[in-house]
PDB file of C-alpha atoms in Angstrom:
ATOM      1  CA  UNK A   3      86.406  75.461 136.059  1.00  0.00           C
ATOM      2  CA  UNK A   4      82.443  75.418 135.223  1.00  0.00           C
ATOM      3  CA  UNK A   5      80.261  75.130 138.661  1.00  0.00           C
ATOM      4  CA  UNK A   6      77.705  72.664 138.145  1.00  0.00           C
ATOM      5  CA  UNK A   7      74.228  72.902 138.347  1.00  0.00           C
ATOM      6  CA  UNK A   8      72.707  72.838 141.767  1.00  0.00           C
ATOM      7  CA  UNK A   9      70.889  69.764 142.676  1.00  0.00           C
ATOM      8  CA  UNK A  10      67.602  71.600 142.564  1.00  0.00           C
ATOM      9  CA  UNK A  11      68.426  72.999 138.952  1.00  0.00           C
ATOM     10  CA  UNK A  12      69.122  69.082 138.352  1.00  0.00           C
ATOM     11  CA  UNK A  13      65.699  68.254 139.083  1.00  0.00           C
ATOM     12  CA  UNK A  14      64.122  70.518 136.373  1.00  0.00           C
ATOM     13  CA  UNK A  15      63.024  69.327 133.408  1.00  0.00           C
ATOM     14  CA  UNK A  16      65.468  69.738 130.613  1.00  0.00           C
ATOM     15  CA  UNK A  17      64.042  71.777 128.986  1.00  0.00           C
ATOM     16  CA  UNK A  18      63.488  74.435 131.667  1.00  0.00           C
ATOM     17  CA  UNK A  19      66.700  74.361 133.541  1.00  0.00           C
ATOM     18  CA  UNK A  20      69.184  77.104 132.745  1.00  0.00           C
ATOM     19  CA  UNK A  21      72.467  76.797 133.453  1.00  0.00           C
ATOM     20  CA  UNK A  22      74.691  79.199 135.080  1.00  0.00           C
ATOM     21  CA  UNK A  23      77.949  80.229 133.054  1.00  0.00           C
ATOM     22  CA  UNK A  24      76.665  80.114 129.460  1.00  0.00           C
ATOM     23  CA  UNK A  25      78.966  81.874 126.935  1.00  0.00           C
ATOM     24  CA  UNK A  26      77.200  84.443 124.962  1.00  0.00           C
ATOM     25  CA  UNK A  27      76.137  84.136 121.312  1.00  0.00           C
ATOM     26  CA  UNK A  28      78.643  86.022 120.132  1.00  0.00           C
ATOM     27  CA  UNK A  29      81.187  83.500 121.713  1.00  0.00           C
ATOM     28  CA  UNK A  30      79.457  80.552 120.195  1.00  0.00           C
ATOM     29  CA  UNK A  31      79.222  81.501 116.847  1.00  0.00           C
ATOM     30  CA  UNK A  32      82.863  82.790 117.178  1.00  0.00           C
ATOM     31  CA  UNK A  33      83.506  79.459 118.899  1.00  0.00           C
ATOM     32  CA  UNK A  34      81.793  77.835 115.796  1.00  0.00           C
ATOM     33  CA  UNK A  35      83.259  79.786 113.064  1.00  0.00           C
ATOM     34  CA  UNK A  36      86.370  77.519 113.152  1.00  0.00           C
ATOM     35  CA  UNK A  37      85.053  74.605 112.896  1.00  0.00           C
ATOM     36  CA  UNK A  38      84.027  73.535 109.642  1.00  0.00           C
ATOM     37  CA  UNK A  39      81.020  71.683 107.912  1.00  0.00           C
ATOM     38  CA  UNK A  40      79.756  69.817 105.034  1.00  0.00           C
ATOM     39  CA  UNK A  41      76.930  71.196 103.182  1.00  0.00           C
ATOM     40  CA  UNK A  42      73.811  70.455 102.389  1.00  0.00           C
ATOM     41  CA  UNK A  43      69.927  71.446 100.795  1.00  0.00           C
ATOM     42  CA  UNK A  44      66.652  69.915 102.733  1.00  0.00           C
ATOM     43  CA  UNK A  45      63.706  70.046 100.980  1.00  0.00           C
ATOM     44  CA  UNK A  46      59.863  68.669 101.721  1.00  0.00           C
ATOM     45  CA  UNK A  47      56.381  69.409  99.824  1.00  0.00           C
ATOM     46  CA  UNK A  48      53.259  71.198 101.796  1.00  0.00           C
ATOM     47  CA  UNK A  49      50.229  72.706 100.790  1.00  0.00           C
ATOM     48  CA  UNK A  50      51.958  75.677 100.313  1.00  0.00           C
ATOM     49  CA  UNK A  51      54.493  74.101  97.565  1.00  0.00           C
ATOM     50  CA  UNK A  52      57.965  72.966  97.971  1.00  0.00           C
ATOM     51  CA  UNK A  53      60.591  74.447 100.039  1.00  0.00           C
ATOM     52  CA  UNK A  54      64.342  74.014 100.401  1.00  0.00           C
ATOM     53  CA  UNK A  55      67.392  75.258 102.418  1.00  0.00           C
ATOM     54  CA  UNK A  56      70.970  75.515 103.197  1.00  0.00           C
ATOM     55  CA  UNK A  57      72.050  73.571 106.281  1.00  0.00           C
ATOM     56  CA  UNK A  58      75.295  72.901 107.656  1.00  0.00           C
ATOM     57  CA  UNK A  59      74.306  70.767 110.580  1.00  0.00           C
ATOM     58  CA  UNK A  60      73.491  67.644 108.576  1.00  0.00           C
ATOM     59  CA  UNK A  61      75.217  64.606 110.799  1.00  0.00           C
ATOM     60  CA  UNK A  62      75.154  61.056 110.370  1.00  0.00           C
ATOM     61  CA  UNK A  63      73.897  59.414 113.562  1.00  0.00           C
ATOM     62  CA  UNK A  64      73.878  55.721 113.139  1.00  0.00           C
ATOM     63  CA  UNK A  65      74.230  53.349 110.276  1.00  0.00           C
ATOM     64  CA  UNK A  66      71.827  50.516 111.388  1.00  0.00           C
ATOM     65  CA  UNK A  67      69.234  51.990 111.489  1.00  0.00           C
ATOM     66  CA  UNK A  68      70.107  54.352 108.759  1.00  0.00           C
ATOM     67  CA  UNK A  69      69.815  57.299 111.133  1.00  0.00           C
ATOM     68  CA  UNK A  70      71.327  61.456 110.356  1.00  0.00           C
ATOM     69  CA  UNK A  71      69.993  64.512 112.298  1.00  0.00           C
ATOM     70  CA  UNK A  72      69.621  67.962 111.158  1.00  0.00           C
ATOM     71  CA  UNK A  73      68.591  71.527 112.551  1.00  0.00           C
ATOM     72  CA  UNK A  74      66.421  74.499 110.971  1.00  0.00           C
ATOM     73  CA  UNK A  75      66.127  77.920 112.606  1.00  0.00           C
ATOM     74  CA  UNK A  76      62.763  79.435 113.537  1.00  0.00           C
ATOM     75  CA  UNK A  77      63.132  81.874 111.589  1.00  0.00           C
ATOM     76  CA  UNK A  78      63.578  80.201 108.216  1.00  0.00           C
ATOM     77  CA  UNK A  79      60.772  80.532 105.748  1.00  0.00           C
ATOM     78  CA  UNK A  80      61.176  76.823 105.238  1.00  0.00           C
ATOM     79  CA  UNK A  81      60.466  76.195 108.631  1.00  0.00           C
ATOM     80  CA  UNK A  82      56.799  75.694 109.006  1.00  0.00           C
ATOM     81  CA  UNK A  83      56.665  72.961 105.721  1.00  0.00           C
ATOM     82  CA  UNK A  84      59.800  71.282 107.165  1.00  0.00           C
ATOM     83  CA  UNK A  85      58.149  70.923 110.878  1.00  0.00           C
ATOM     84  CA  UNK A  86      55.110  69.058 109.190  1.00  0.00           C
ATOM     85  CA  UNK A  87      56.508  67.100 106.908  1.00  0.00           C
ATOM     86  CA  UNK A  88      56.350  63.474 107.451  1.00  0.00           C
ATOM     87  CA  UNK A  89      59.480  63.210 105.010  1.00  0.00           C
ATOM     88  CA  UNK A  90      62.399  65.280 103.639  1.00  0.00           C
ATOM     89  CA  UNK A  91      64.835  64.802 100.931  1.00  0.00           C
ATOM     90  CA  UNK A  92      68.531  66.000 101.953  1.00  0.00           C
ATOM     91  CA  UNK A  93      71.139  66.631  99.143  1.00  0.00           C
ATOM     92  CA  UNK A  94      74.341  65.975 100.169  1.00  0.00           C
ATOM     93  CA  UNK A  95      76.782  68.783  98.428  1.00  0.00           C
ATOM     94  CA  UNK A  96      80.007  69.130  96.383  1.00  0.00           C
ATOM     95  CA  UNK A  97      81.651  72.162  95.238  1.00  0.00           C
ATOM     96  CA  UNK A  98      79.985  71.182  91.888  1.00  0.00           C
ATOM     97  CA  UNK A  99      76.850  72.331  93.613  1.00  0.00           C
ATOM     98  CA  UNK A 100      77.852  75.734  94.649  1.00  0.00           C
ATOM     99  CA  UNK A 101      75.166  77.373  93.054  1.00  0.00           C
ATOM    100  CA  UNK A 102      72.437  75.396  94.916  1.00  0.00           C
ATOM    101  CA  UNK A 103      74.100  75.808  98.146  1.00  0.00           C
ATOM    102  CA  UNK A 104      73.720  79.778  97.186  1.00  0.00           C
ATOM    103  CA  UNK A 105      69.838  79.166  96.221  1.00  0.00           C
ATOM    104  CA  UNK A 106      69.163  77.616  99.333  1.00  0.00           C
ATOM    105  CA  UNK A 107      71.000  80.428 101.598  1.00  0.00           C
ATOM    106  CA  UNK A 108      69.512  83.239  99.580  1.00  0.00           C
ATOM    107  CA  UNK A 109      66.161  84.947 101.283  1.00  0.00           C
ATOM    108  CA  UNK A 110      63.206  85.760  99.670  1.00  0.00           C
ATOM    109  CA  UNK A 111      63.876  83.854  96.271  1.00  0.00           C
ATOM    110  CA  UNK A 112      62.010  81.294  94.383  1.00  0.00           C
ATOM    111  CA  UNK A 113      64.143  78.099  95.036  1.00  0.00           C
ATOM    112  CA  UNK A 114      61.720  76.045  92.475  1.00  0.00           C
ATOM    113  CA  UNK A 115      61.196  78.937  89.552  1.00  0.00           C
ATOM    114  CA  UNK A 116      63.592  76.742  87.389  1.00  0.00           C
ATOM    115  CA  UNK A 117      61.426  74.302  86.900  1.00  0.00           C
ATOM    116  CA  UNK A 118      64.337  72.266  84.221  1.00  0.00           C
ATOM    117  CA  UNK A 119      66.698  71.949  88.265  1.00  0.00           C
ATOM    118  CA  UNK A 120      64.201  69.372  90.186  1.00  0.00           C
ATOM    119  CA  UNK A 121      61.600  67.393  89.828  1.00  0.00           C
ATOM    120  CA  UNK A 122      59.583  65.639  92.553  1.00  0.00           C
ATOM    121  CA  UNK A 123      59.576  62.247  93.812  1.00  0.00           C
ATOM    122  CA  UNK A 124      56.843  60.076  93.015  1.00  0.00           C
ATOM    123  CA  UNK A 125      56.227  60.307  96.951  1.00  0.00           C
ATOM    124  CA  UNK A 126      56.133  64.033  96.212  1.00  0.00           C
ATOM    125  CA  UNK A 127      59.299  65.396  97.700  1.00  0.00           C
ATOM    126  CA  UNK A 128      61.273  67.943  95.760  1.00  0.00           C
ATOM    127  CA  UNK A 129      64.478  66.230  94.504  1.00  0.00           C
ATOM    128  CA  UNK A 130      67.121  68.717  92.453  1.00  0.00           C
ATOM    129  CA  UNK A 131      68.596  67.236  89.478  1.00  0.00           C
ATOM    130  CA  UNK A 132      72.783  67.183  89.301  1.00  0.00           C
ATOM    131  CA  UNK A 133      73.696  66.994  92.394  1.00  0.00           C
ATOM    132  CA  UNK A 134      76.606  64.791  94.171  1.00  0.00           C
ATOM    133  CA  UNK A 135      74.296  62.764  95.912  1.00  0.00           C
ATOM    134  CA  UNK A 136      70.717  62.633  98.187  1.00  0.00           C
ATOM    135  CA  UNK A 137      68.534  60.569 100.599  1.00  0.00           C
ATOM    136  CA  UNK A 138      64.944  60.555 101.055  1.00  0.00           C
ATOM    137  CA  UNK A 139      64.063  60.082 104.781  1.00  0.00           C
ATOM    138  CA  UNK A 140      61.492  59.708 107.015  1.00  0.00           C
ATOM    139  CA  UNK A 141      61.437  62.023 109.846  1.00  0.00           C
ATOM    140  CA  UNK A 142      61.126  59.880 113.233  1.00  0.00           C
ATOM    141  CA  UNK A 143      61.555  62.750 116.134  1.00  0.00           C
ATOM    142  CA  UNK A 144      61.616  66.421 116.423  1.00  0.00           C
ATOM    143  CA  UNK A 145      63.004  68.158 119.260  1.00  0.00           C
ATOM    144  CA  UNK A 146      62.965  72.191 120.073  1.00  0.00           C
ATOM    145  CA  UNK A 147      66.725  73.392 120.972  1.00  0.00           C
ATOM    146  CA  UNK A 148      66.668  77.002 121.278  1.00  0.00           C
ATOM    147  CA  UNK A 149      65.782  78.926 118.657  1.00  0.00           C
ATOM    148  CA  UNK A 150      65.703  75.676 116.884  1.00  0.00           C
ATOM    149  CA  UNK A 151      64.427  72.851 116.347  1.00  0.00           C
ATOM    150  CA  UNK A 152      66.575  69.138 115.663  1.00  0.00           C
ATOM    151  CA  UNK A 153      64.838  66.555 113.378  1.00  0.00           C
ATOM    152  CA  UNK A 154      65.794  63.046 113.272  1.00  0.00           C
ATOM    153  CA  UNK A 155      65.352  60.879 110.165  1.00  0.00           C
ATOM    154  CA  UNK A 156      65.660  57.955 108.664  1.00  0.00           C
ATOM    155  CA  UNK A 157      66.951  57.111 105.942  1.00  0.00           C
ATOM    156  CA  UNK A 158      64.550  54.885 103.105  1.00  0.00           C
ATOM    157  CA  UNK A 159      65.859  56.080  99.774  1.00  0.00           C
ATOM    158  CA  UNK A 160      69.673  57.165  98.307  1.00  0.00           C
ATOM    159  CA  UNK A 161      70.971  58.497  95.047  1.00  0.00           C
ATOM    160  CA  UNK A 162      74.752  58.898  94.382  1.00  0.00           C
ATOM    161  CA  UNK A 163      75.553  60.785  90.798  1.00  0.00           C
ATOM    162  CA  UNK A 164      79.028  60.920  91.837  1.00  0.00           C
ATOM    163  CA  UNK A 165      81.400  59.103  94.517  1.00  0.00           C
ATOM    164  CA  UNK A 166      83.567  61.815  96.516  1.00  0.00           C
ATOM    165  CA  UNK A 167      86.575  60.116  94.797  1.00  0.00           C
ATOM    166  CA  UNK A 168      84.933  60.859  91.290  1.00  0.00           C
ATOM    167  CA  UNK A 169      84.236  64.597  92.361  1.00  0.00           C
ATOM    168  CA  UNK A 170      85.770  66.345  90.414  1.00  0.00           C
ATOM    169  CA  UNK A 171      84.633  69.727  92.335  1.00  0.00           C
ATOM    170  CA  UNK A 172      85.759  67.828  96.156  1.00  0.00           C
ATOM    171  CA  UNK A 173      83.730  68.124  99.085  1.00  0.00           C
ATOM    172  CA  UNK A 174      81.973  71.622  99.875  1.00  0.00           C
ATOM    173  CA  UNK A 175      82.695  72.642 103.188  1.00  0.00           C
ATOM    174  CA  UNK A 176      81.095  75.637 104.986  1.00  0.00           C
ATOM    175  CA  UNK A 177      83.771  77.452 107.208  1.00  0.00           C
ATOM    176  CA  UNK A 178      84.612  81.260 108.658  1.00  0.00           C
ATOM    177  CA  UNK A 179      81.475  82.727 106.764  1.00  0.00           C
ATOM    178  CA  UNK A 180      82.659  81.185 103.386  1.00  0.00           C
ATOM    179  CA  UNK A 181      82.173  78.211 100.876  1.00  0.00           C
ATOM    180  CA  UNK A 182      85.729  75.944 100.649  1.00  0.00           C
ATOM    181  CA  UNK A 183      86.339  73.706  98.582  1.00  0.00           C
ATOM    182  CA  UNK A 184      88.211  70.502  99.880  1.00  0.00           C
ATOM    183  CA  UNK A 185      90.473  68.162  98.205  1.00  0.00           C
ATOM    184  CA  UNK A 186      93.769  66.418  97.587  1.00  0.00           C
ATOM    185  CA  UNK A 187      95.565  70.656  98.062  1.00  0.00           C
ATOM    186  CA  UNK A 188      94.071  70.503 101.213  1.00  0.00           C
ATOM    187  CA  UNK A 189      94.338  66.988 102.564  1.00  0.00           C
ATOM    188  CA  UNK A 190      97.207  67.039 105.745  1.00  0.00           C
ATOM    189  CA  UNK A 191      97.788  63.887 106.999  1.00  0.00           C
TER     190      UNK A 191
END
């Protein structure tokens, strides 16, 4: 059983207090490595250019208000454009879109050097061209967690190229270190 915080521990503010018993990183991303998630690319426009990334941490928050939350790591090249950008497109993934997933996950690439994949918004935010579906949002809160930080936004703007029963690729999933492909071969109950 986890002791709880002492009452003046309680009395911190949140973001200070530390509690006692934390499992080590090592646990948490073993912890995590079971538990599977959908994919998906993020990209915003800043002086700099465009930028884009992998995330698996996209969530759905609330429906009304169209509401999903997302995280991006310090350390992320992406990080700095994403952090003061007033809007962000998120692509939602299939297994169609593999090889974007790959472009956003790989280091120290152009994402944008094929300039025939996207093509920007009129609102200016980089959009890429095929995939199963994305949403332009509006970024309403930003909160540091850790090495991290967790952006809220809502959502003004969809696309949908194809519904997940029209996939022909099924969801892409993002589980033990490894791309997965769902579908009806997978589907248990």
């Amino acid at each position: 059983m986890t002791a709880l915080p002492s009452a003046s521990a309680t009395d911190q503010h949140p973001a200070t207090r530390s509690i006692c018993g934390a499992i080590s990183p090592l646990e948490f991303r073993t912890l995590f490595r079971g538990h599977p998630s959908g994919v998906a690319v993020i990209t915003a426009t800043g002086p700099g250019g465009p930028v884009a990334f992998t995330a698996s941490s996209v969530s759905s928050v609330s429906a009304d208000p169209p509401l999903l939350v997302f995280s991006l790591s310090s350390i992320s090249s992406s990080t700095p454009t994403i952090l003061a950008a007033d809007s962000v497109v998120v692509h939602l993934l299939d297994a169609d879109d593999i090889d974007l997933a790959r472009l956003g996950a790989t280091s120290g690439v152009d994402r944008f050097a094929d300039s025939e994949s996207w093509a920007p918004l009129p609102t200016g935010e980089p959009v890429f061209r095929g995939v199963r579906a994305w949403v332009r949002c509006a970024v309403v809160s930003r909160m540091d967690a850790g090495g991290s930080t967790v952006i809220a936004a809502h959502a003004v703007q969809a696309h949908i190229a194809r519904e997940e029963s029209d996939a022909g690729g099924g969801a892409l999933v993002y589980h033990n270190r490894g791309w997965h492909r769902l579908g009806d071969h997978s589907r248990v109950g």
